[in-house]
Coordinates of C-alpha atoms in Angstrom, one line a residue:
M14 CA 21.8 -42.8 19.6
P15 CA 19.5 -43.8 22.4
Y16 CA 18.4 -40.8 24.5
G17 CA 19.9 -42.2 27.6
K18 CA 23.4 -42.3 26.1
Y19 CA 23.1 -38.8 24.6
Q20 CA 22.0 -37.5 28.0
N21 CA 25.1 -38.9 29.6
L22 CA 27.5 -37.2 27.2
P23 CA 29.6 -34.3 28.6
L24 CA 27.9 -31.0 28.2
T25 CA 30.6 -29.8 25.8
D26 CA 29.9 -32.8 23.5
R27 CA 26.2 -32.1 23.6
L28 CA 26.7 -28.4 22.8
M29 CA 28.9 -29.3 19.8
M30 CA 26.3 -31.7 18.5
M31 CA 23.6 -29.0 18.8
L32 CA 25.9 -26.5 17.0
E33 CA 26.6 -28.9 14.2
A34 CA 22.8 -29.3 13.8
T35 CA 22.5 -25.6 13.0
Q36 CA 25.0 -25.9 10.2
A37 CA 26.7 -22.8 11.5
G38 CA 30.3 -22.0 10.9
T39 CA 32.2 -21.1 14.1
W40 CA 35.1 -18.7 14.6
E41 CA 37.3 -17.6 17.4
W42 CA 39.6 -14.6 17.1
N43 CA 42.2 -13.1 19.3
V44 CA 42.0 -9.3 18.5
Q45 CA 45.5 -8.7 19.9
T46 CA 47.4 -11.5 18.2
G47 CA 45.3 -12.1 15.1
E48 CA 45.1 -15.8 16.1
C49 CA 42.0 -17.5 14.6
Y50 CA 40.2 -20.8 14.8
F51 CA 37.4 -22.0 12.4
N52 CA 35.4 -25.2 12.3
E53 CA 35.1 -27.3 9.2
R54 CA 31.6 -25.9 8.4
W55 CA 33.0 -22.3 8.2
A56 CA 35.3 -23.5 5.4
E57 CA 32.5 -25.5 3.7
I58 CA 30.3 -22.3 3.4
I59 CA 32.8 -20.9 0.9
G60 CA 33.6 -24.2 -0.8
Y61 CA 36.8 -25.2 0.9
T62 CA 38.1 -27.7 3.4
L63 CA 39.7 -26.3 6.5
D64 CA 43.1 -27.8 5.5
E65 CA 42.9 -25.8 2.2
L66 CA 42.7 -22.5 4.1
K67 CA 45.6 -23.1 6.5
P68 CA 47.5 -21.4 8.0
L69 CA 44.5 -19.8 9.7
S70 CA 44.6 -16.2 11.0
I71 CA 42.5 -13.0 10.8
E72 CA 43.9 -12.6 7.3
T73 CA 41.9 -15.7 6.2
W74 CA 38.7 -13.7 6.9
L75 CA 40.0 -10.5 5.4
E76 CA 41.1 -12.4 2.2
Y77 CA 37.6 -13.8 1.5
V78 CA 35.2 -11.0 2.8
H79 CA 34.0 -8.4 0.3
D80 CA 36.0 -5.1 0.8
E81 CA 32.8 -3.0 1.4
D82 CA 31.3 -5.4 3.8
G83 CA 34.6 -5.8 5.7
K84 CA 34.6 -2.1 6.4
V85 CA 31.1 -2.3 7.7
S86 CA 32.0 -5.3 9.9
D87 CA 35.0 -3.4 11.4
K88 CA 32.7 -0.4 12.3
I89 CA 30.1 -2.6 14.0
L90 CA 32.9 -4.6 15.8
N91 CA 34.4 -1.4 17.2
E92 CA 31.0 -0.2 18.4
H93 CA 30.6 -3.6 20.2
F94 CA 34.1 -3.2 21.7
D95 CA 33.2 0.3 22.9
G96 CA 30.1 -1.0 24.6
K97 CA 27.6 0.6 22.2
R98 CA 26.3 -2.8 21.1
S99 CA 25.6 -5.8 23.3
F100 CA 26.5 -8.1 20.4
Y101 CA 28.2 -8.0 17.1
E102 CA 25.9 -8.7 14.2
C103 CA 26.6 -8.1 10.5
E104 CA 25.7 -9.4 7.0
A105 CA 28.6 -9.8 4.6
R106 CA 29.6 -11.3 1.3
M107 CA 32.3 -13.9 1.1
R108 CA 34.0 -15.1 -2.1
H109 CA 33.2 -18.8 -2.8
K110 CA 35.9 -21.1 -4.2
D111 CA 34.2 -21.1 -7.6
G112 CA 34.1 -17.3 -7.7
H113 CA 30.5 -16.3 -6.8
W114 CA 29.6 -14.4 -3.6
V115 CA 28.0 -16.1 -0.6
W116 CA 26.0 -14.1 1.9
V117 CA 26.6 -14.9 5.6
R118 CA 25.1 -13.5 8.7
D119 CA 27.9 -13.0 11.2
Y120 CA 27.2 -13.1 14.9
G121 CA 29.7 -12.6 17.7
K122 CA 30.5 -11.5 21.2
L123 CA 33.6 -10.3 23.0
V124 CA 34.3 -12.8 25.8
S125 CA 37.6 -11.5 27.3
R126 CA 39.8 -8.5 27.7
T127 CA 43.4 -8.0 28.5
T128 CA 44.6 -6.9 31.9
D129 CA 44.7 -3.3 30.6
G130 CA 41.1 -3.5 29.2
K131 CA 41.8 -4.1 25.5
P132 CA 39.5 -6.4 23.6
E133 CA 41.0 -9.9 23.4
W134 CA 39.0 -13.0 22.5
V135 CA 35.9 -12.7 20.3
V136 CA 33.8 -15.8 19.4
G137 CA 31.0 -16.1 16.9
T138 CA 29.2 -18.0 14.1
H139 CA 28.6 -17.6 10.4
I140 CA 25.3 -18.8 8.9
D141 CA 24.8 -19.0 5.1
I142 CA 21.8 -16.7 4.2
S143 CA 22.3 -16.7 0.4
G144 CA 18.8 -18.1 -0.1
L145 CA 17.2 -15.5 2.2
K146 CA 19.1 -12.8 0.3
E147 CA 17.7 -14.0 -3.0
L148 CA 14.2 -13.9 -1.6
S149 CA 14.9 -10.4 -0.2
Q150 CA 16.0 -9.3 -3.7
R151 CA 12.8 -10.6 -5.2
F152 CA 10.8 -8.8 -2.5
E153 CA 12.7 -5.5 -3.3
A154 CA 11.8 -5.8 -6.9
F155 CA 8.1 -6.3 -6.0
A156 CA 8.2 -3.4 -3.5
D157 CA 9.5 -1.1 -6.1
L158 CA 6.3 -1.6 -8.2
L159 CA 4.1 -0.5 -5.3
P160 CA 3.0 3.1 -4.9
G161 CA 4.8 5.0 -2.2
V162 CA 7.7 3.5 -0.2
V163 CA 7.8 0.2 1.6
Y164 CA 10.4 0.2 4.3
Q165 CA 12.1 -1.0 7.5
Y166 CA 13.1 1.7 9.9
E167 CA 15.4 1.1 12.9
Q168 CA 15.8 3.4 15.9
R169 CA 18.8 2.7 18.1
P170 CA 19.1 3.2 21.9
D171 CA 21.5 6.1 21.4
G172 CA 18.8 8.0 19.4
S173 CA 20.3 7.4 16.0
S174 CA 18.3 5.7 13.3
C175 CA 18.5 4.2 9.8
F176 CA 16.4 2.5 7.1
P177 CA 17.9 -1.0 6.7
F178 CA 15.5 -1.5 3.8
A179 CA 13.6 1.0 1.7
S180 CA 12.0 0.6 -1.8
Q181 CA 12.8 3.0 -4.6
G182 CA 9.7 5.0 -3.8
L183 CA 11.8 6.8 -1.2
R184 CA 13.2 8.9 -4.0
H185 CA 9.7 10.2 -4.8
I186 CA 8.6 10.7 -1.3
Y187 CA 11.7 12.3 0.2
G188 CA 14.1 12.9 -2.8
V189 CA 16.6 10.6 -1.1
A190 CA 18.2 7.4 -2.5
P191 CA 17.5 4.2 -0.4
E192 CA 21.2 3.4 -0.1
A193 CA 21.9 6.9 1.4
V194 CA 19.9 6.1 4.5
K195 CA 20.9 2.5 5.0
H196 CA 23.0 3.5 8.0
D197 CA 21.8 7.0 8.8
A198 CA 18.2 8.3 8.4
S199 CA 19.0 11.9 9.1
S200 CA 18.6 13.0 5.4
V201 CA 15.0 11.8 5.5
F202 CA 14.1 13.9 8.6
E203 CA 15.9 16.9 7.1
V204 CA 13.2 17.2 4.4
I205 CA 10.2 16.9 6.7
H206 CA 8.4 20.3 7.1
P207 CA 9.8 22.0 10.2
D208 CA 6.3 22.7 11.5
D209 CA 5.5 19.0 11.3
L210 CA 8.8 17.5 12.5
P211 CA 8.1 17.7 16.3
R212 CA 4.8 15.9 15.8
V213 CA 6.4 13.2 13.6
A214 CA 9.1 12.6 16.3
K215 CA 6.5 12.5 19.1
T216 CA 4.4 9.9 17.3
I217 CA 7.5 7.7 16.6
T218 CA 8.4 7.9 20.3
E219 CA 4.9 7.1 21.4
S220 CA 4.8 4.1 19.0
A221 CA 8.0 2.7 20.4
E222 CA 7.1 3.2 24.1
K223 CA 3.5 1.9 23.8
G224 CA 4.1 -0.7 21.1
V225 CA 1.2 0.7 19.0
D226 CA 1.2 1.3 15.2
W227 CA 2.8 4.5 14.0
I228 CA 0.2 6.5 12.0
C229 CA 0.9 10.0 10.9
E230 CA 0.2 12.6 8.2
Y231 CA 2.8 15.3 7.5
R232 CA 4.5 17.4 4.9
V233 CA 7.8 16.9 3.2
I234 CA 9.7 19.5 1.1
H235 CA 12.1 18.6 -1.7
S236 CA 12.7 19.8 -5.2
G237 CA 11.0 23.0 -4.4
K238 CA 7.6 21.3 -3.7
T239 CA 5.6 20.6 -0.6
R240 CA 4.0 17.2 -0.5
W241 CA 1.6 15.6 2.0
V242 CA 2.3 12.0 2.9
F243 CA 0.7 9.4 5.1
G244 CA 2.7 6.8 7.0
H245 CA 1.6 3.6 8.7
A246 CA 4.0 1.2 10.3
R247 CA 4.1 -1.6 13.0
P248 CA 6.8 -1.6 15.6
Q249 CA 8.7 -4.6 17.1
S250 CA 11.6 -4.9 19.5
G251 CA 15.0 -5.5 17.9
I252 CA 18.3 -6.5 19.4
D253 CA 20.3 -4.2 21.6
E254 CA 17.1 -2.5 22.8
S255 CA 16.5 -1.0 19.4
T256 CA 13.0 -0.7 17.8
L257 CA 12.2 -1.8 14.2
W258 CA 9.2 -0.6 12.2
Y259 CA 7.8 -2.3 9.1
G260 CA 5.5 -0.1 7.1
M261 CA 4.6 2.0 4.1
I262 CA 4.4 5.7 3.3
I263 CA 2.3 7.1 0.4
D264 CA 1.9 10.5 -1.2
I265 CA -1.6 11.9 -0.4
T266 CA -1.0 15.4 -1.7
D267 CA -4.0 15.4 -4.1
R268 CA -6.4 14.0 -1.5
K269 CA -5.1 16.3 1.2
N270 CA -5.5 19.4 -1.0
L271 CA -9.1 18.3 -1.6
E272 CA -9.7 17.9 2.1
L273 CA -8.2 21.3 2.9
E274 CA -10.2 22.9 0.1
L275 CA -13.3 21.2 1.6
E276 CA -12.5 22.5 5.1
K277 CA -12.0 26.0 3.7
S278 CA -15.3 25.7 1.8
Q279 CA -17.1 24.6 5.0
A280 CA -15.6 27.5 6.9
N281 CA -16.6 30.0 4.3
L282 CA -20.1 28.6 4.3
K283 CA -20.4 29.0 8.1
L284 CA -19.1 32.5 7.8
A285 CA -21.6 33.3 5.0
Q286 CA -24.4 32.1 7.3
R287 CA -23.5 34.7 9.9
I288 CA -22.9 37.7 7.7
A289 CA -25.1 37.2 4.6
R290 CA -28.7 36.6 3.9
T291 CA -29.8 33.0 4.2
G292 CA -32.6 31.7 2.2
H293 CA -35.6 31.0 4.5
W294 CA -39.0 29.6 4.0
E295 CA -42.3 28.9 5.8
A296 CA -44.6 26.1 4.8
N297 CA -48.1 25.0 5.8
M298 CA -48.0 21.3 5.4
E299 CA -51.8 21.0 5.6
S300 CA -52.9 23.7 3.0
G301 CA -49.7 23.5 0.9
E302 CA -49.0 27.2 1.1
L303 CA -45.3 28.1 0.9
Y304 CA -43.4 31.3 1.4
W305 CA -39.8 31.8 0.0
S306 CA -37.4 34.6 0.8
D307 CA -35.6 36.4 -2.1
M308 CA -32.5 34.3 -1.5
V309 CA -34.4 31.0 -2.1
Y310 CA -35.5 32.4 -5.5
E311 CA -31.9 33.3 -6.2
I312 CA -30.6 29.9 -5.2
L313 CA -33.0 28.2 -7.6
G314 CA -32.4 30.7 -10.4
Y315 CA -35.7 32.5 -10.4
Q316 CA -36.6 36.1 -10.1
P317 CA -38.6 37.1 -7.0
G318 CA -42.2 37.2 -7.8
E319 CA -41.7 35.2 -11.1
L320 CA -43.9 32.4 -9.7
K321 CA -46.0 31.6 -6.7
P322 CA -44.3 28.9 -4.7
S323 CA -46.2 26.1 -3.1
V324 CA -45.4 22.8 -1.4
E325 CA -46.5 21.0 -4.6
F326 CA -44.2 23.1 -6.8
F327 CA -41.3 22.6 -4.4
R328 CA -41.8 18.8 -4.6
S329 CA -41.8 19.0 -8.4
L330 CA -38.2 20.4 -8.2
V331 CA -37.0 17.4 -6.1
P332 CA -35.9 14.3 -8.0
E333 CA -38.1 11.3 -7.2
K334 CA -35.2 9.4 -5.5
D335 CA -34.5 12.3 -3.2
M336 CA -38.2 12.9 -2.4
V337 CA -38.1 9.7 -0.3
S338 CA -35.6 11.3 2.1
V339 CA -37.5 14.5 2.2
A340 CA -40.8 12.8 3.0
R341 CA -39.0 10.6 5.7
S342 CA -37.6 13.8 7.3
E343 CA -41.0 15.5 7.3
E344 CA -42.5 12.5 9.0
K345 CA -39.7 12.4 11.6
A346 CA -40.3 16.1 12.3
Q347 CA -43.8 15.2 13.5
K348 CA -42.1 13.3 16.4
T349 CA -38.9 15.3 17.0
G350 CA -39.9 18.7 15.9
I351 CA -36.8 19.0 13.6
H352 CA -36.8 18.7 9.8
D353 CA -33.1 18.2 8.7
V354 CA -32.3 16.8 5.2
Q355 CA -29.9 17.2 2.4
H356 CA -31.2 16.6 -1.2
R357 CA -31.0 17.7 -4.8
M358 CA -33.2 20.3 -6.5
K359 CA -33.7 21.3 -10.1
T360 CA -33.0 24.9 -10.8
R361 CA -34.8 27.1 -13.4
D362 CA -32.3 26.0 -16.2
G363 CA -32.6 22.3 -15.3
T364 CA -29.3 22.1 -13.4
L365 CA -29.4 19.8 -10.3
I366 CA -28.0 21.4 -7.2
W367 CA -27.6 20.2 -3.6
V368 CA -29.4 22.0 -0.8
H369 CA -29.6 21.6 3.0
E370 CA -32.9 22.2 4.6
L371 CA -33.1 22.8 8.4
A372 CA -36.5 23.7 10.0
E373 CA -38.6 23.5 13.2
L374 CA -42.2 22.3 13.5
Q375 CA -44.3 25.0 15.1
S376 CA -46.7 24.4 18.0
D377 CA -49.7 24.1 15.6
G378 CA -48.2 20.8 14.3
I379 CA -48.6 21.8 10.6
T380 CA -46.2 24.7 10.0
L381 CA -42.5 24.3 9.3
I382 CA -40.2 27.4 9.4
G383 CA -36.6 26.9 8.3
T384 CA -33.6 27.8 6.2
V385 CA -32.2 26.5 3.0
R386 CA -28.6 26.9 1.6
D387 CA -26.8 25.7 -1.5
I388 CA -24.2 23.0 -0.6
T389 CA -23.4 22.0 -4.1
E390 CA -19.7 22.9 -3.9
Q391 CA -19.3 21.1 -0.6
K392 CA -21.1 18.0 -2.0
N393 CA -19.0 18.0 -5.2
L394 CA -15.8 18.1 -3.1
E395 CA -17.1 15.2 -1.0
L396 CA -18.0 13.2 -4.2
K397 CA -14.4 13.9 -5.5
L398 CA -13.0 12.5 -2.3
E399 CA -15.2 9.5 -2.5
Q400 CA -14.2 9.0 -6.2
Q401 CA -10.5 9.3 -5.4
A402 CA -10.9 6.5 -2.9
V403 CA -12.0 4.1 -5.7
I404 CA -10.2 5.4 -8.7
D405 CA -6.6 4.4 -9.6
P406 CA -4.8 7.7 -10.1
L407 CA -2.5 6.5 -12.9
T408 CA -4.9 4.7 -15.2
Q409 CA -8.2 6.5 -14.1
I410 CA -10.0 3.2 -13.9
G411 CA -11.3 1.5 -10.8
N412 CA -8.9 0.4 -8.1
R413 CA -8.9 -2.8 -6.1
R414 CA -11.4 -1.3 -3.5
A415 CA -13.8 -0.5 -6.3
F416 CA -13.4 -3.9 -7.9
N417 CA -14.1 -5.7 -4.5
R418 CA -17.3 -3.7 -4.0
A419 CA -18.4 -4.5 -7.5
M420 CA -17.5 -8.2 -7.1
D421 CA -19.6 -8.4 -3.9
R422 CA -22.6 -6.7 -5.6
E423 CA -22.5 -8.7 -8.8
F424 CA -21.9 -12.1 -7.0
N425 CA -24.9 -11.4 -4.7
R426 CA -26.9 -10.6 -7.8
Y427 CA -25.8 -13.9 -9.4
S428 CA -26.7 -15.8 -6.2
R429 CA -30.2 -14.3 -6.3
Y430 CA -31.1 -14.3 -10.0
K431 CA -28.7 -16.9 -11.4
K432 CA -27.8 -14.7 -14.4
P433 CA -24.4 -15.5 -16.0
L434 CA -21.3 -13.7 -14.6
S435 CA -17.8 -14.0 -15.9
L436 CA -14.4 -12.8 -14.6
I437 CA -11.3 -12.0 -16.7
S438 CA -8.0 -11.6 -14.9
F439 CA -5.0 -10.5 -16.9
D440 CA -1.4 -9.6 -16.2
L441 CA 1.1 -7.8 -18.5
D442 CA 3.9 -10.1 -19.6
H443 CA 7.5 -9.2 -18.7
F444 CA 6.4 -5.7 -17.5
K445 CA 9.5 -5.4 -15.3
R446 CA 11.6 -5.4 -18.5
V447 CA 9.8 -2.2 -19.6
N448 CA 10.7 -0.4 -16.3
D449 CA 14.2 -1.7 -16.3
T450 CA 14.8 -0.8 -20.0
Y451 CA 13.0 2.4 -20.5
G452 CA 12.3 3.7 -16.9
H453 CA 9.2 3.9 -14.7
A454 CA 7.8 6.8 -16.6
A455 CA 7.6 4.6 -19.7
G456 CA 6.1 1.8 -17.6
D457 CA 3.4 4.2 -16.4
K458 CA 2.6 5.3 -19.9
V459 CA 2.2 1.6 -21.0
L460 CA -0.2 1.0 -18.1
S461 CA -2.2 4.1 -18.9
E462 CA -2.5 3.3 -22.6
V463 CA -3.3 -0.4 -22.0
A464 CA -6.1 0.7 -19.6
A465 CA -7.5 3.2 -22.1
T466 CA -7.4 0.7 -24.9
V467 CA -9.2 -2.0 -23.0
E468 CA -11.8 0.4 -21.4
S469 CA -12.8 1.7 -24.8
E470 CA -13.8 -1.8 -25.9
L471 CA -15.9 -2.7 -22.8
R472 CA -19.6 -2.1 -22.2
E473 CA -20.8 0.6 -19.8
E474 CA -22.0 -2.1 -17.4
D475 CA -18.6 -4.0 -17.3
I476 CA -16.4 -3.4 -14.3
F477 CA -12.7 -2.8 -15.2
A478 CA -10.1 -2.2 -12.6
R479 CA -6.3 -2.2 -11.9
V480 CA -5.9 -4.6 -9.0
G481 CA -2.1 -4.6 -8.7
G482 CA 1.1 -3.2 -10.3
E483 CA 0.5 -4.6 -13.8
E484 CA -2.6 -6.7 -12.9
F485 CA -6.0 -5.9 -14.2
A486 CA -9.5 -7.5 -13.8
V487 CA -12.7 -7.3 -15.8
L488 CA -16.0 -8.4 -14.4
L489 CA -18.7 -9.1 -17.1
P490 CA -22.3 -9.1 -15.7
E491 CA -24.8 -11.2 -17.6
T492 CA -22.1 -12.7 -19.8
D493 CA -21.6 -16.4 -20.3
E494 CA -18.4 -18.3 -20.8
S495 CA -18.4 -18.2 -24.6
E496 CA -19.1 -14.5 -24.9
A497 CA -16.5 -13.8 -22.2
L498 CA -14.0 -15.8 -24.2
K499 CA -14.6 -13.6 -27.2
V500 CA -14.1 -10.5 -25.1
A501 CA -10.8 -11.9 -23.6
E502 CA -9.4 -12.8 -27.0
K503 CA -10.3 -9.4 -28.4
V504 CA -8.7 -7.6 -25.5
R505 CA -5.6 -9.9 -25.8
G506 CA -5.3 -9.0 -29.5
L507 CA -5.7 -5.3 -28.9
I508 CA -2.9 -5.3 -26.3
E509 CA -0.6 -7.4 -28.5
G510 CA -1.2 -4.9 -31.4
L511 CA -0.7 -1.8 -29.2
E512 CA 2.5 0.2 -29.8
V513 CA 3.3 2.7 -27.0
R514 CA 5.4 5.7 -28.1
Y515 CA 7.8 6.9 -25.4
E516 CA 10.4 9.5 -26.4
S517 CA 12.2 7.8 -29.4
H518 CA 11.1 4.3 -28.5
A519 CA 8.2 2.1 -29.7
I520 CA 7.2 -0.2 -26.8
S521 CA 5.2 -3.4 -27.4
I522 CA 3.8 -5.7 -24.8
T523 CA 1.5 -8.7 -24.4
A524 CA -0.7 -10.0 -21.7
T525 CA -1.8 -13.4 -20.3
F526 CA -5.4 -13.9 -19.3
G527 CA -7.3 -16.2 -16.9
L528 CA -11.1 -16.6 -17.5
V529 CA -13.7 -18.1 -15.3
S530 CA -17.5 -18.1 -15.4
V531 CA -19.5 -18.5 -12.2
S532 CA -21.0 -22.0 -11.7
E533 CA -22.2 -24.2 -8.9
Q534 CA -18.5 -25.2 -8.2
V535 CA -17.7 -21.6 -7.3
V536 CA -18.0 -21.2 -3.5
D537 CA -17.8 -17.5 -3.1
Q538 CA -16.1 -14.3 -4.5
E539 CA -12.7 -15.2 -3.1
H540 CA -12.9 -18.7 -4.8
L541 CA -13.9 -17.0 -8.1
L542 CA -10.7 -14.8 -7.9
Q543 CA -8.6 -17.8 -7.0
I544 CA -9.8 -19.8 -10.0
A545 CA -9.1 -16.9 -12.4
D546 CA -5.6 -16.5 -10.9
R547 CA -4.9 -20.2 -11.3
A548 CA -5.9 -20.0 -15.0
L549 CA -3.7 -16.9 -15.5
Y550 CA -0.8 -18.6 -13.8
K551 CA -1.3 -21.6 -16.1
G552 CA -1.1 -19.3 -19.1
K553 CA 2.1 -17.8 -17.7
T554 CA 3.7 -21.2 -17.4
N555 CA 2.5 -22.3 -20.9
G556 CA 4.3 -19.4 -22.6
R557 CA 2.2 -16.2 -21.9
N558 CA 0.2 -14.1 -24.4
Q559 CA -2.8 -16.4 -24.3
V560 CA -6.3 -16.8 -22.8
V561 CA -6.7 -19.8 -20.5
L562 CA -10.3 -20.9 -19.8
A563 CA -10.6 -22.3 -16.3
D564 CA -11.6 -26.0 -16.2
E565 CA -12.9 -28.2 -13.4
S566 CA -9.4 -29.0 -12.2
L567 CA -8.7 -25.3 -11.5
S568 CA -11.9 -24.8 -9.6
E569 CA -11.2 -27.6 -7.1
S570 CA -11.0 -26.1 -3.6
S571 CA -7.7 -26.5 -1.7
G572 CA -9.2 -26.0 1.7
E573 CA -9.9 -22.4 1.1

């Protein structure tokens, strides 16, 4: 239709044309009489013609809507009638003519009331969202594989709140089933530690008011245990002046306990400095003469007077790598007057300990007077925290962060020296069936035993990591394509032959592999990963339980 003719149509005709373009079913309902009007599209959504549904009334809707969803719809409608909601919005299932359920999103608004104030005419639309629901279900299945809980949280204007969506991790974090908080989130807040609850509530309010990310660490108590959790979510405005957050909460109990232990250790060390003897020393940097207090001897495992200390002897106890930092600090002290360095030292029995030296250069320019204290425990805690950041807690192999660091390092080494580098990416086949059939505990055991089996066959220099739920990657430095193929085939066979015992069950599983070796066609690290993933995907589509070697077609860049 020429635009000029369309423009001259009556507004009602133009509006109807626009409505038809949305493929929305329309409905009009008189609350007092039950009188209803539907358009043809409304009937088509559930597989009927409008004539097949006549006579039309509110009973038509009630006949085809799912009983549970109908009750939810009534509740939301009444809230709208009572002025608690500006609009009526609900998702519901309707029975299709052929027997399956169709998901619709139902929008509506009260447009008139009777003279005595009762709700009268309500108008609205139905939109078929079955496809979106299918995608949502797939996402939920994926979210359930992630550690912690992935969620959507809604806070309403009246102060009430709910979790329209939460993954099964909610049970682990809060001891609450996701379906129990779909309409009321109070049971989640009931298990938050009472000392932390005001702070959690305050940070949620600030996030909503300022539109900034919600980030919070706090404790929850359920099943007789106290857990530390970390939450991060992003807010956005919803309808009816509500606020929605999309985010994730993870259990950080182990990490937090280490941090608290570290804080306690640091506090104790500071206290010890005040009330106990601190090892002190005096060194003539020109003559090499050195004086140690008895505590320094004790720290290093010697008896006072057992040997005559000297700058030369001190340096013999410092590992060569650490001596670089010590020498640099001594040089800096000539300019700043302060010698401040942490380094390792070898004790009498050969053990390496960490010490902190703090000294001042005297006015003669050659004498350093300072203290030394043993910080081994503190350093070990710091190293544990660092390790926890790069180790997958379930399988005890590297995590994605560790793998990305190794990938950057090895790819840069390849770029400089052009030594061969290969990447194996593999994914356990039908792993969801293991979780669905035997439970997540069984799935965790499968992942752990697969990781242990593979790791035992790799070289010390190979980098092995869990990069996703059931996804693993192996980086093989100085390994060409043919050697990497042998490794991949051997690992594939080991996994295929693995039998995991769980309770009375013997669980077998296979894996599909994608293999790529770095060549001139590989642009960067990301491109290398993409090629491996394409090869893996090809193996999945070709029947699984196989190794697919990437060819030139898989290395072609698609604009990445």
